[in-house]
Short mmCIF file of C-alpha atoms and ligand atoms in Angstrom, two decimals:
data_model
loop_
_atom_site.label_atom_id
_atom_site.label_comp_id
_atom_site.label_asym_id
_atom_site.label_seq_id
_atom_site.Cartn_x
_atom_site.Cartn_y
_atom_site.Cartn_z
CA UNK A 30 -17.50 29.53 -18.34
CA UNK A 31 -14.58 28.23 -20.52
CA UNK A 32 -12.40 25.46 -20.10
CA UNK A 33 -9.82 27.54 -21.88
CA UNK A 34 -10.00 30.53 -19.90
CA UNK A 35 -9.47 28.13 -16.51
CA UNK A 36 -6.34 26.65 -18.31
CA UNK A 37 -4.77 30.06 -18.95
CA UNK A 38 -5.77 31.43 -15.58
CA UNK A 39 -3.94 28.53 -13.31
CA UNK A 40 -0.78 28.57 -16.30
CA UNK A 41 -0.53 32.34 -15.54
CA UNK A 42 -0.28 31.53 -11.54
CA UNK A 43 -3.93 32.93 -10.64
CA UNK A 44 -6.29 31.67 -8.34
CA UNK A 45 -9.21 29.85 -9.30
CA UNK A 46 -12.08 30.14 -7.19
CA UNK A 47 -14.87 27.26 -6.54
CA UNK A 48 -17.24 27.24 -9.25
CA UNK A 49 -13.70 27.50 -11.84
CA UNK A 50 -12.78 24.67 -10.41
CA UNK A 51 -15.87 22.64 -9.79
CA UNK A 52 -16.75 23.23 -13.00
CA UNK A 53 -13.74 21.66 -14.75
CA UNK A 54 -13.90 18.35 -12.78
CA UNK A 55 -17.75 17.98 -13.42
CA UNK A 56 -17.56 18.60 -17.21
CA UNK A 57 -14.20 16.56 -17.28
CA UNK A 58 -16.08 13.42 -15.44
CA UNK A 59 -19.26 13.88 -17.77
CA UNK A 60 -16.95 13.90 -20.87
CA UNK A 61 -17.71 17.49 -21.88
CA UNK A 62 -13.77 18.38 -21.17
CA UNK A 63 -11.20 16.58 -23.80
CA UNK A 64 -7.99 14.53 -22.03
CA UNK A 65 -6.20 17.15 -24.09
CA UNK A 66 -7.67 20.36 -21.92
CA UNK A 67 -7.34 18.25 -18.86
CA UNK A 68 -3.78 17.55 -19.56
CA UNK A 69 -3.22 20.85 -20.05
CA UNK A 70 -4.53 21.82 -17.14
CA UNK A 71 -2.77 19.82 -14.89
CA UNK A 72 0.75 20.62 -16.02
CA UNK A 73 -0.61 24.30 -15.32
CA UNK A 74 -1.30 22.70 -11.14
CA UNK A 75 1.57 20.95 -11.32
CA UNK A 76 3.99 23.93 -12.55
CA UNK A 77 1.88 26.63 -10.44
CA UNK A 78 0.38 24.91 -7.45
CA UNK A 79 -2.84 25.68 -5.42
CA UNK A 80 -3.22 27.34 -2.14
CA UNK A 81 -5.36 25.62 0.40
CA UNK A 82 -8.43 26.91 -0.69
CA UNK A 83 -8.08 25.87 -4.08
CA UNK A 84 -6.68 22.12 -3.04
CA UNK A 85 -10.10 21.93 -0.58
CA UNK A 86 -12.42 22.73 -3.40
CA UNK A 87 -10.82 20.52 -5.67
CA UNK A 88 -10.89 17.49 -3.04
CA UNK A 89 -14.52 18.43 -2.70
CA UNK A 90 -15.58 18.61 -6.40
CA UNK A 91 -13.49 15.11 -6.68
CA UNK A 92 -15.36 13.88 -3.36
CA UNK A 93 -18.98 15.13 -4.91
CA UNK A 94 -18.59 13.62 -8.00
CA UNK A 95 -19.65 10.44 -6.24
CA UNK A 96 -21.17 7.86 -4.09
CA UNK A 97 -19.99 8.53 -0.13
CA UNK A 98 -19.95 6.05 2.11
CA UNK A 99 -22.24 6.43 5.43
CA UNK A 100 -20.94 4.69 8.47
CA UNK A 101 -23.18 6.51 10.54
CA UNK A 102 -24.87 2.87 11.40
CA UNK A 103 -21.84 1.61 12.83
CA UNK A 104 -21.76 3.00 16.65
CA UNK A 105 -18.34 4.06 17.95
CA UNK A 106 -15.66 6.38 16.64
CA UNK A 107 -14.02 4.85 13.24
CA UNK A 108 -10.94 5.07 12.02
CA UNK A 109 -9.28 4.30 8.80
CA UNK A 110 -5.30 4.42 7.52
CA UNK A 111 -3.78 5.20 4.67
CA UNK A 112 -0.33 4.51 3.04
CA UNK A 113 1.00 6.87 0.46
CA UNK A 114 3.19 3.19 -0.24
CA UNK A 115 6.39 1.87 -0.27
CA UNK A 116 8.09 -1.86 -0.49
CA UNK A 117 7.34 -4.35 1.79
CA UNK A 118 4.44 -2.32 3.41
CA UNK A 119 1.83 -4.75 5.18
CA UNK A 120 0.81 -2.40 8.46
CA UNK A 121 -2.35 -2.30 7.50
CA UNK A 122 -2.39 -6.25 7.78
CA UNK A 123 -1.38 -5.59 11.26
CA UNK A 124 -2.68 -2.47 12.12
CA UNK A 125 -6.04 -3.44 11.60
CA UNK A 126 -6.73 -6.21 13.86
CA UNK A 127 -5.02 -4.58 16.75
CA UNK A 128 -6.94 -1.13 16.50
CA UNK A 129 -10.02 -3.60 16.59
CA UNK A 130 -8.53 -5.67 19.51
CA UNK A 131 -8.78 -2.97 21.54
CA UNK A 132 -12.32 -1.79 20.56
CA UNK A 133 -12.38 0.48 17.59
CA UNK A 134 -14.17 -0.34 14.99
CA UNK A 135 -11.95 -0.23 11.26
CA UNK A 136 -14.12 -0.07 8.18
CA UNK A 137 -11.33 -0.01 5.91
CA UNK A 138 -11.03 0.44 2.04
CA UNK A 139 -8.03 -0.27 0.07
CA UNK A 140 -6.21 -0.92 -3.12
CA UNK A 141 -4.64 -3.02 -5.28
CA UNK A 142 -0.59 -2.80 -5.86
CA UNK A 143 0.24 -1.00 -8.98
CA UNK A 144 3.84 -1.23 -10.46
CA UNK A 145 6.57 -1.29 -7.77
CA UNK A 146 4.25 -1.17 -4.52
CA UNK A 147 2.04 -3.56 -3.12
CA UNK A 148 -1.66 -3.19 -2.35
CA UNK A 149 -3.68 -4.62 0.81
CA UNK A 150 -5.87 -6.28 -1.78
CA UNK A 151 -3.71 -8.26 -3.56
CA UNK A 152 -2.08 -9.22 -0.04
CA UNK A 153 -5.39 -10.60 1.42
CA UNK A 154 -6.12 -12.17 -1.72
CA UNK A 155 -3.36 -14.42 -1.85
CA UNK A 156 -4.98 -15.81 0.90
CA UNK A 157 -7.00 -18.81 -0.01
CA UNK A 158 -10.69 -17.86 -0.45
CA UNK A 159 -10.75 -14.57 1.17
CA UNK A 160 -13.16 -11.98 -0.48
CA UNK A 161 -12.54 -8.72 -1.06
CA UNK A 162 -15.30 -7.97 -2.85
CA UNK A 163 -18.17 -7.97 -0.02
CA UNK A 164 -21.32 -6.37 -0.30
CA UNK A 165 -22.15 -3.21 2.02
CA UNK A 166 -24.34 -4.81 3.93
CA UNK A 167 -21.97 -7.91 4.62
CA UNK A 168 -19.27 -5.54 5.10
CA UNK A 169 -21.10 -3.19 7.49
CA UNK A 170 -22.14 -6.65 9.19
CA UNK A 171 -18.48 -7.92 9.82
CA UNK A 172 -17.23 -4.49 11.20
CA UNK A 173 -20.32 -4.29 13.96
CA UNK A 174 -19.67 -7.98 14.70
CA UNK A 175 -15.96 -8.10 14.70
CA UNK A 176 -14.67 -4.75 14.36
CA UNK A 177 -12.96 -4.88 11.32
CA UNK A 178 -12.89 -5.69 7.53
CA UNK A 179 -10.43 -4.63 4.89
CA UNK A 180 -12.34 -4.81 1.24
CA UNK A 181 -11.36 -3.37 -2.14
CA UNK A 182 -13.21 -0.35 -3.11
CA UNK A 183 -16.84 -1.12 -3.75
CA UNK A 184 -19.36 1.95 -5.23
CA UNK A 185 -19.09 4.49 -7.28
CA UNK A 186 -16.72 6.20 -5.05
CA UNK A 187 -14.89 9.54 -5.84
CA UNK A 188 -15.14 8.60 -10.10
CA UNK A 189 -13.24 11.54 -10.80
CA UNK A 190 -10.49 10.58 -9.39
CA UNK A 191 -9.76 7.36 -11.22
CA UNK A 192 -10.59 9.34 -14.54
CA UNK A 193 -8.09 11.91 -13.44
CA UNK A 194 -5.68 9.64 -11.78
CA UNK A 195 -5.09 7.60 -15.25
CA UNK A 196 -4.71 10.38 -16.92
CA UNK A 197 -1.73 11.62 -14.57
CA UNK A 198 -0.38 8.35 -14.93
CA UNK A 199 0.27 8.80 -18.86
CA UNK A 200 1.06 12.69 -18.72
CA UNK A 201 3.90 12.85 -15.55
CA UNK A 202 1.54 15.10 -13.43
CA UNK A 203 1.40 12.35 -10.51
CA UNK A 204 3.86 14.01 -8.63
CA UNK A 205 2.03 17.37 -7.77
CA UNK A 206 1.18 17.66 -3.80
CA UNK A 207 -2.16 19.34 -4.24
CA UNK A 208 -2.84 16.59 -7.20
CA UNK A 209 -1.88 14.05 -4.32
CA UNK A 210 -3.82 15.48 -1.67
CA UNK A 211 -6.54 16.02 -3.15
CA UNK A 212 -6.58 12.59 -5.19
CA UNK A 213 -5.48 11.14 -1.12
CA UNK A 214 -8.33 13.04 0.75
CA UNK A 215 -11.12 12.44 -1.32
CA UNK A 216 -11.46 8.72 -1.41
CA UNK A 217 -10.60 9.02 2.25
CA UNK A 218 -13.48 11.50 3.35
CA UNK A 219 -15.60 9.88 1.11
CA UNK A 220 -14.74 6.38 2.91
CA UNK A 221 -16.65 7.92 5.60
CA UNK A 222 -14.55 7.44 9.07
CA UNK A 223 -14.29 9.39 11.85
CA UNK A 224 -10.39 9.77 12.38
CA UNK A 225 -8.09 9.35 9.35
CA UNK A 226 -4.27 8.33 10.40
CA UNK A 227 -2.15 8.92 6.83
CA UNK A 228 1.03 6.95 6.47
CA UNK A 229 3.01 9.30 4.66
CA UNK A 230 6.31 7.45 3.42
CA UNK A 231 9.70 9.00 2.50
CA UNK A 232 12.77 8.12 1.24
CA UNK A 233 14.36 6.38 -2.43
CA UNK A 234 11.59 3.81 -1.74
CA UNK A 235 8.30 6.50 -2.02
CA UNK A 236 6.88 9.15 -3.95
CA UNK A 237 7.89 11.97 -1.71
CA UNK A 238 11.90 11.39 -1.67
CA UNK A 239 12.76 13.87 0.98
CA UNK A 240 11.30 14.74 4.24
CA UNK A 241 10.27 18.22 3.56
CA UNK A 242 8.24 17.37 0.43
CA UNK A 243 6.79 14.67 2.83
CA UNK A 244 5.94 17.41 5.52
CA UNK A 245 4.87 19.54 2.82
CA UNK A 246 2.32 16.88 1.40
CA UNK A 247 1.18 15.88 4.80
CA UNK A 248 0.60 19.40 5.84
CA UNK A 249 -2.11 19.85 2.98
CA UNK A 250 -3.69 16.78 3.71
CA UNK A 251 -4.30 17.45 7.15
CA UNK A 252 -5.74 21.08 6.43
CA UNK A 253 -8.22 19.39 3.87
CA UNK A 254 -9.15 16.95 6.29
CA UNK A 255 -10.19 19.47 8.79
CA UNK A 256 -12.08 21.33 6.41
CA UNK A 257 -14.45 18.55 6.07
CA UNK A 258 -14.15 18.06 10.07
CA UNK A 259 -12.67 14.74 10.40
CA UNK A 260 -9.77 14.31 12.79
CA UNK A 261 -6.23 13.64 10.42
CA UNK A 262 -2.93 12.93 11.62
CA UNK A 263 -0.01 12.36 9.33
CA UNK A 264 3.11 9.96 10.53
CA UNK A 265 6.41 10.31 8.43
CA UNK A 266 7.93 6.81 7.94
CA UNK A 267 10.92 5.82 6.61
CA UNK A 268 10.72 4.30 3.14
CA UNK A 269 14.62 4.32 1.87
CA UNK A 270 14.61 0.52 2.42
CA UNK A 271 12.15 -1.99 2.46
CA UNK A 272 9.78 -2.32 5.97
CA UNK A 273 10.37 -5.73 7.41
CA UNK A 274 12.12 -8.62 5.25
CA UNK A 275 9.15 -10.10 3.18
CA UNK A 276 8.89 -8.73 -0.12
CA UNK A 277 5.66 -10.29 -2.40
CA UNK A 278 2.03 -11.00 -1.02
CA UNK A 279 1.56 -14.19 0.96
CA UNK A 280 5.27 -13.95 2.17
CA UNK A 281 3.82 -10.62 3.53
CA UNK A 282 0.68 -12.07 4.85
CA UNK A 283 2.82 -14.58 6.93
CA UNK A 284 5.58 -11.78 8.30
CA UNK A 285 2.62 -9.73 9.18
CA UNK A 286 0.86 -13.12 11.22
CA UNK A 287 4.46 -13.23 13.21
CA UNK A 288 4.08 -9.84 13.88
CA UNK A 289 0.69 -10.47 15.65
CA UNK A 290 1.75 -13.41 17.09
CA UNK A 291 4.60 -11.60 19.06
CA UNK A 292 7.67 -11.85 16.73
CA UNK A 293 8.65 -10.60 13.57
CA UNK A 294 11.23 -7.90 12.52
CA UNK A 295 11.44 -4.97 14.89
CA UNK A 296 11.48 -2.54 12.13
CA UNK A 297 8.04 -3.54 11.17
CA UNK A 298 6.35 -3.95 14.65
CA UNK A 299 8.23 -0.96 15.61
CA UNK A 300 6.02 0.84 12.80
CA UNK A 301 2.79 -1.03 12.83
CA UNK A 302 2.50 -0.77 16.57
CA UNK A 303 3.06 3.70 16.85
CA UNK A 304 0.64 3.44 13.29
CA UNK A 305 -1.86 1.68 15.51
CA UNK A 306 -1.62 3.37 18.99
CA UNK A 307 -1.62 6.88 16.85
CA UNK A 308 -5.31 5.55 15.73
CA UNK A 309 -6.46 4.76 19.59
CA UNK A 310 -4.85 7.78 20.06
CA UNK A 311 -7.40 9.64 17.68
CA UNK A 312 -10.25 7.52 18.94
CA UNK A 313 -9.76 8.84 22.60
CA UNK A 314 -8.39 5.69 23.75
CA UNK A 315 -5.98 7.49 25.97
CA UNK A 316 -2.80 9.11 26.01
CA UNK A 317 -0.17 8.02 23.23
CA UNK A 318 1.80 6.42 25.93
CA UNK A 319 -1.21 4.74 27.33
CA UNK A 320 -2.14 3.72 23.71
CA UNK A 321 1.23 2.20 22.77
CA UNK A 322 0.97 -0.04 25.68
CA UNK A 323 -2.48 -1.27 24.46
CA UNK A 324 -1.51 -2.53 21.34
CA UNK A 325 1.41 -3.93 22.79
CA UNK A 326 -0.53 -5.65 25.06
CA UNK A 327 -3.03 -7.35 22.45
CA UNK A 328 -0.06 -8.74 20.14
CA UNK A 329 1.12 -10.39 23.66
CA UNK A 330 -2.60 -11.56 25.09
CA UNK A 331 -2.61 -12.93 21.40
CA UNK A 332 -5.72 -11.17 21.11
CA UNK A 333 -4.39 -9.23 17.76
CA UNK A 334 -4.17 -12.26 15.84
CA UNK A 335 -6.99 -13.60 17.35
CA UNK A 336 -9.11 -10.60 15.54
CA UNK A 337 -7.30 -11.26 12.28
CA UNK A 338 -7.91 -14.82 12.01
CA UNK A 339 -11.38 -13.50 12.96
CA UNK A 340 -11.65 -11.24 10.13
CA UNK A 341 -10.13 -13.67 7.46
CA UNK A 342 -12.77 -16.25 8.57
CA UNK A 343 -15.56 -13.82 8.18
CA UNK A 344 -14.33 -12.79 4.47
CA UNK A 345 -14.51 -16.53 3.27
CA UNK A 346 -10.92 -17.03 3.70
CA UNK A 347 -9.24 -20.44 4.60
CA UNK A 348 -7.11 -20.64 8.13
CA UNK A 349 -5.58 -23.99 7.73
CA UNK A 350 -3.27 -22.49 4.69
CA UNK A 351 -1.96 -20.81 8.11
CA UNK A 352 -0.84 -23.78 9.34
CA UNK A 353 1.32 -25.01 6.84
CA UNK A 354 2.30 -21.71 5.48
CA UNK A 355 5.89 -23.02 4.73
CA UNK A 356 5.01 -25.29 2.41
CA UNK A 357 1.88 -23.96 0.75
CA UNK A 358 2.87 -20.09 1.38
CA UNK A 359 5.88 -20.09 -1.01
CA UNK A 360 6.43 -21.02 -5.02
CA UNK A 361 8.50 -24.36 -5.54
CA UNK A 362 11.30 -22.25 -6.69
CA UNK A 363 13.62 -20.64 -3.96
CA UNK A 364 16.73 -19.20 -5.17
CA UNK A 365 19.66 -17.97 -3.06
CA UNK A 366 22.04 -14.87 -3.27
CA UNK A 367 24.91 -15.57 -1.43
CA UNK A 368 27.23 -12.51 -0.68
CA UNK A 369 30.99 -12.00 -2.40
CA UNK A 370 32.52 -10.46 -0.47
CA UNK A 371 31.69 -9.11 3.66
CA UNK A 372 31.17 -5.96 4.81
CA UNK A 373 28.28 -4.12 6.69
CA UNK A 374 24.81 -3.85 5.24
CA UNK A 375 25.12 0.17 4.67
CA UNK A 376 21.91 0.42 2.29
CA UNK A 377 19.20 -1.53 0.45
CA UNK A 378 17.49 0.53 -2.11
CA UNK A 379 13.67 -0.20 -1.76
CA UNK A 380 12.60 0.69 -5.37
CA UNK A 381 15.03 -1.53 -6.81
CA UNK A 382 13.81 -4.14 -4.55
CA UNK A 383 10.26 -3.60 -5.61
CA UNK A 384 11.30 -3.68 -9.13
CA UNK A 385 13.15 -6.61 -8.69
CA UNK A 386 10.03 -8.54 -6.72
CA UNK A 387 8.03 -7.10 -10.08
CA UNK A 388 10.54 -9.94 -12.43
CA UNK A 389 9.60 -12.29 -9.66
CA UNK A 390 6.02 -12.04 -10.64
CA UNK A 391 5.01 -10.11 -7.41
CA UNK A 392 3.05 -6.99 -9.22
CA UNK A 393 0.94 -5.88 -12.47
CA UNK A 394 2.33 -3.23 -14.99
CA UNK A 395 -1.05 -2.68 -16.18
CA UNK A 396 -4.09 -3.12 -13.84
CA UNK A 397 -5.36 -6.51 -16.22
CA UNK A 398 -2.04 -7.91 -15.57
CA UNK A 399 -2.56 -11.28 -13.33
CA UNK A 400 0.06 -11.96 -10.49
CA UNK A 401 1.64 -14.91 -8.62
CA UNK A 402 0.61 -14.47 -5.05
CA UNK A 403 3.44 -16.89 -3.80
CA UNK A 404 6.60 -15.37 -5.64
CA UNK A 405 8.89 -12.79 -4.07
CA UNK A 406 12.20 -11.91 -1.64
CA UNK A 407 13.30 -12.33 1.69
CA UNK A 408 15.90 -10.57 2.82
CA UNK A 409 17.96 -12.37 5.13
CA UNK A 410 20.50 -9.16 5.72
CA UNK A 411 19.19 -6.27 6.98
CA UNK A 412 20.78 -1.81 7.41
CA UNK A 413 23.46 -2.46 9.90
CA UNK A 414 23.78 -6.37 9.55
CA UNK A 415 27.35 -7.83 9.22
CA UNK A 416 27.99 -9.95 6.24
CA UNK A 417 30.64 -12.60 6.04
CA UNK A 418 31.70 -13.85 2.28
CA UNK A 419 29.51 -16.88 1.26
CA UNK A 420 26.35 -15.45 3.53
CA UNK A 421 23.06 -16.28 2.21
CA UNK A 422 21.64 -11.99 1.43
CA UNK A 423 17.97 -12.99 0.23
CA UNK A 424 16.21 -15.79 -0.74
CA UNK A 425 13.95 -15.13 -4.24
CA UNK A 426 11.22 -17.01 -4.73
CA UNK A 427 9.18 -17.55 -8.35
CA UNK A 428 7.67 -20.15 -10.99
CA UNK A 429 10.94 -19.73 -12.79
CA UNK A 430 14.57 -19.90 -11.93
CA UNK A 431 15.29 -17.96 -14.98
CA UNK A 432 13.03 -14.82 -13.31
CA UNK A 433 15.56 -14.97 -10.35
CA UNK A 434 18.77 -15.03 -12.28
CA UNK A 435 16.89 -11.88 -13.75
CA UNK A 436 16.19 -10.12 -10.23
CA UNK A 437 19.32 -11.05 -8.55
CA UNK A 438 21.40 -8.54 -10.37
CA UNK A 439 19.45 -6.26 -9.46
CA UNK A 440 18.49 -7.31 -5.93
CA UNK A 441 22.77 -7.28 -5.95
CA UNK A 442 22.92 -3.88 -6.82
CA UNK A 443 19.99 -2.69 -4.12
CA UNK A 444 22.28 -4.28 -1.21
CA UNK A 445 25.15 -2.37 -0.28
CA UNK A 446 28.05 -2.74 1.67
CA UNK A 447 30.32 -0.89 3.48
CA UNK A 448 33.91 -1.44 5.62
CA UNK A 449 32.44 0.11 8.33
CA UNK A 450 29.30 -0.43 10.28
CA UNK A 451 26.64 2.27 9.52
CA UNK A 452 23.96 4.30 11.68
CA UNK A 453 20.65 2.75 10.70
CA UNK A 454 18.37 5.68 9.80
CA UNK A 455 15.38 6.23 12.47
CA UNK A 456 11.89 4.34 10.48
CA UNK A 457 9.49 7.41 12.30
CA UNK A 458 10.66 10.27 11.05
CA UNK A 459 7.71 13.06 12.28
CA UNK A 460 3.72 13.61 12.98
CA UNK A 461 1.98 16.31 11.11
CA UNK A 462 -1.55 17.67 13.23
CA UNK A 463 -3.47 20.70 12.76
CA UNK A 464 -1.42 22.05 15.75
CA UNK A 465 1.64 21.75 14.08
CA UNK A 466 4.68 19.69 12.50
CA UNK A 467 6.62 17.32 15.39
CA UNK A 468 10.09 16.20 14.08
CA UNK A 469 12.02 13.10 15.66
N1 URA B 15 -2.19 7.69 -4.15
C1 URA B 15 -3.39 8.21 -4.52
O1 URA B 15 -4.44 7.69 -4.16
N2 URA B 15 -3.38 9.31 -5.28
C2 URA B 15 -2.26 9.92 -5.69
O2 URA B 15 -2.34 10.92 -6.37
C3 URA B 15 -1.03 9.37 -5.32
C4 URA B 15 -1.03 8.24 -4.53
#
C-alpha cells in the first residue's frame, strides 16, 4: 500500500475502504507517514468528505491506536458529556454532581481551554488544591465512592488524535465534520462509558455557526457511536452569546456553585439542568419529564452541591476558598464598563467575549502558556436587558488595569444595542438520536 495512492484516491472523491484508511493513521502515528502526506491528505477529507463508513473506520483506527479505558469495575450504567465548546460554558461543573445526586455514576474526562474557550480543567484547577491529575485507581475509587470525578486525560488515550489534531490546528483542516467526529468519538468511546450525551454548540460563539452544520455534525457522531454500541444523544445549544454571565475560571466555578445552590442565571440552569436530565434519561432513570424533575429536585434538596463539594474534597481541593469566594475568588483589579448611551441588549457576540477574557489573562495561545485563574468578565447586561445611559454593562477583572482598557473596546463592540426590545433566541435548539433529528 501507498500513502500516495490513498492521497489521490480521497482528492479524486473515492472511497477508501478500512485497511486504506487504517493504514494511514497507523503509519502516520508510528512516524512512517511525513506531516507533509498527512496534510495533504486531510485537505483531500476536508474538500471531499467521508461517508459513514469511512468516518467509523477512521474513529476506530484513531480509537485503536491506544490505551481504552475499562470501566467495567464500576457497577451501574455510566455516563459521560461532552461539549464541542463555547464561552462561558461550565455545565459540566454542574452537570456532573447532579447526574451523581441522583445515582449515576460520572467517570468523566476532560480538557484544558485552548484559545477562546474554556476547559473543565483549567476551571477546577483554579480551585485551590484540587487535582486533576489522579491516578486510575484513585479515580476509579472516588467514582464508586461518590459517584463522580472530573480529571484531565490520563493514559495513552486515542495518541493519534493529538498527533493529528495539532497538525489540523496549523493546516485549517479543523473544521471538517468527519475530522470532528471522528477526532469527538474516539476519545469518547475510548473513555469507556455507557451513554455518551454530546453538547453540540451553535451559533457566532462555536465551531459549527449554523444549525444545520450542527445537525449535520451531530448526526455523524451519533451513527459512530452506535457502531461501537454505546447509547449517544446529541443536544443543540445555543452558543451566539455567552451561557450565563461569568466569563474566566474561578468566576465560573462560583456561578456554577449558585447554580447548585438554587440560583444563578436562568440561561445557564435552564441548560445544565435538560444536559443533565437528558443523561438520567439515557441511564433509564425515567421518562425525560420524570428526569427533569429529578435534577430539579437535587439543586433544591441541596443535594447537587452537596455531591460537588463532595467531589472537590475527594480531589484534594480546599472548600473554605468557597466561603469567601468574593474576596479570594476575584483579581484585585475590577474594572467597570459603564454604557453611553441606553437601548436594549439586542446581541453580545460570544467570540469576541472570549477573545476579550483571553487580554484579561483568562486562556493560553499555546498549550505552555500559564493563565490567571482569577481574571475575567461579568456581564451585568444580558439579550433582552434594558440599558439606561451610565449603567454598569460588565465588570473586567485582571492583574492589570491596562489589560482591561485593552478588552473593553472590544467587550464594547460584542454588546449591542438596539431602540427596540429584541426576541431572545431559544438556548436548546434540537436533540439528534439514532431515531431521528427533533427540532425546537
Ligand atoms: N474537539 C475535538 O476534540 N476535536 C475536534 O476535532 C474539534 C473539537
Amino acid at each position: 500500500m501507498r500513502v500516495y495512492d490513498i492521497i489521490e484516491k480521497k482528492r479524486d472523491n473515492k472511497n477508501l475502504n478500512e485497511e486504506e484508511i487504517k493504514y494511514i493513521i497507523k503509519e502516520y502515528v508510528s512516524g512512517k507517514i511525513p506531516d507533509y502526506q498527512m496534510s495533504a491528505f486531510l485537505m483531500a477529507v476536508y474538500f471531499n468528505g467521508m461517508n459513514e463508513e469511512e468516518c467509523f473506520n477512521f474513529a476506530k483506527s484513531m480509537l485503536n491506536s491506544g490505551e481504552k479505558m475499562d470501566l467495567t469495575s464500576i457497577p451501574g450504567i455510566k455516563v459521560d458529556k461532552h461539549s464541542t465548546g463555547g464561552v462561558g460554558d461550565k455545565t459540566t461543573l454542574i452537570v456532573v454532581p447532579i447526574v451523581a445526586a441522583c445515582g449515576v455514576k460520572v467517570a468523566k474526562m476532560s480538557g484544558r481551554g485552548l484559545g477562546y474557550t474554556g476547559g473543565t480543567v483549567d476551571k477546577l484547577e483554579s480551585i485551590p488544591g484540587v487535582n486533576v491529575s489522579l491516578s486510575m485507581e484513585k479515580f476509579f475509587e472516588i467514582v464508586k465512592s461518590i459517584g463522580c470525578s472530573v480529571v484531565s486525560q490520563t493514559g495513552n488515550l486515542v495518541p493519534a488524535d493529538k498527533k493529528i489534531y495539532a497538525l489540523r490546528d496549523v493546516t485549517a483542516t479543523v473544521e471538517s465534520k468527519p475530522l470532528v467526529a471522528s477526532s469527538i468519538m474516539s476519545k469518547k468511546i475510548a473513555s469507556g462509558a455507557d451513554c455518551i450525551l454530546l453538547d453540540v454548540k451553535t451559533g457566532k460563539g462555536a465551531f459549527m455557526k449554523t444549525l444545520d452544520d450542527a445537525v449535520e455534525l451531530s448526526k455523524i457522531m451519533v451513527k459512530i457511536g452506535k457502531n461501537f454500541g454505546r447509547k449517544v444523544m446529541a443536544v443543540i445549544t445555543d452558543m451566539n452569546s455567552p451561557l450565563g454571565n461569568a466569563v474566566g475560571n474561578s468566576l465560573e466555578v462560583w456561578e456554577s456553585c449558585e447554580v447548585l445552590k438554587g440560583g444563578g442565571p436562568e440561561d445557564l440552569k435552564k441548560v445544565s439542568v435538560y444536559l443533565a436530565a437528558n443523561m438520567l434519561y439515557m441511564a433509564e432513570k425515567g421518562t425525560l419529564e420524570d428526569c427533569i424533575t429529578l435534577a430539579n429536585e437535587v439543586i433544591n434538596n441541596g443535594k447537587a452541591y452537596e455531591k460537588f463539594k463532595e467531589m472537590i474534597s475527594a480531589q484534594g481541593g480546599d472548600l473554605s476558598s468557597f466561603d469567601n469566594f468574593e474576596t479570594l475568588g476575584k483579581d484585585d483589579v475590577c474594572y467597570e464598563i459603564i454604557s453611553e448611551k441606553e437601548g436594549y441588549v439586542s446581541s453580545i457576540d460570544a467570540e469576541k467575549l472570549g477573545k476579550a477574557s483571553m487580554i484579561l489573562g483568562v486562556g493560553r495561545l499555546k498549550k505552555e502558556d500559564s493563565i490567571d485563574y482569577k481574571a475575567g468578565i461579568i456581564l451585568y447586561k444580558k439579550i433582552g436587558d434594558k440599558v439606561e445611559k451610565g449603567d454598569v454593562l460588565a465588570a473586567l477583572y485582571s492583574s492589570k488595569t491596562e489589560k482591561c482598557k485593552c478588552a473593553e473596546e472590544i467587550i464594547k463592540e460584542a454588546v449591542v444595542l438596539s431602540h427596540e426590545k429584541v426576541k431572545v433566541a431559544p438556548l436548546i435548539h434540537a436533540k439528534v438520536t439514532d431515531q431521528g433529528v427533533e427540532k425546537f
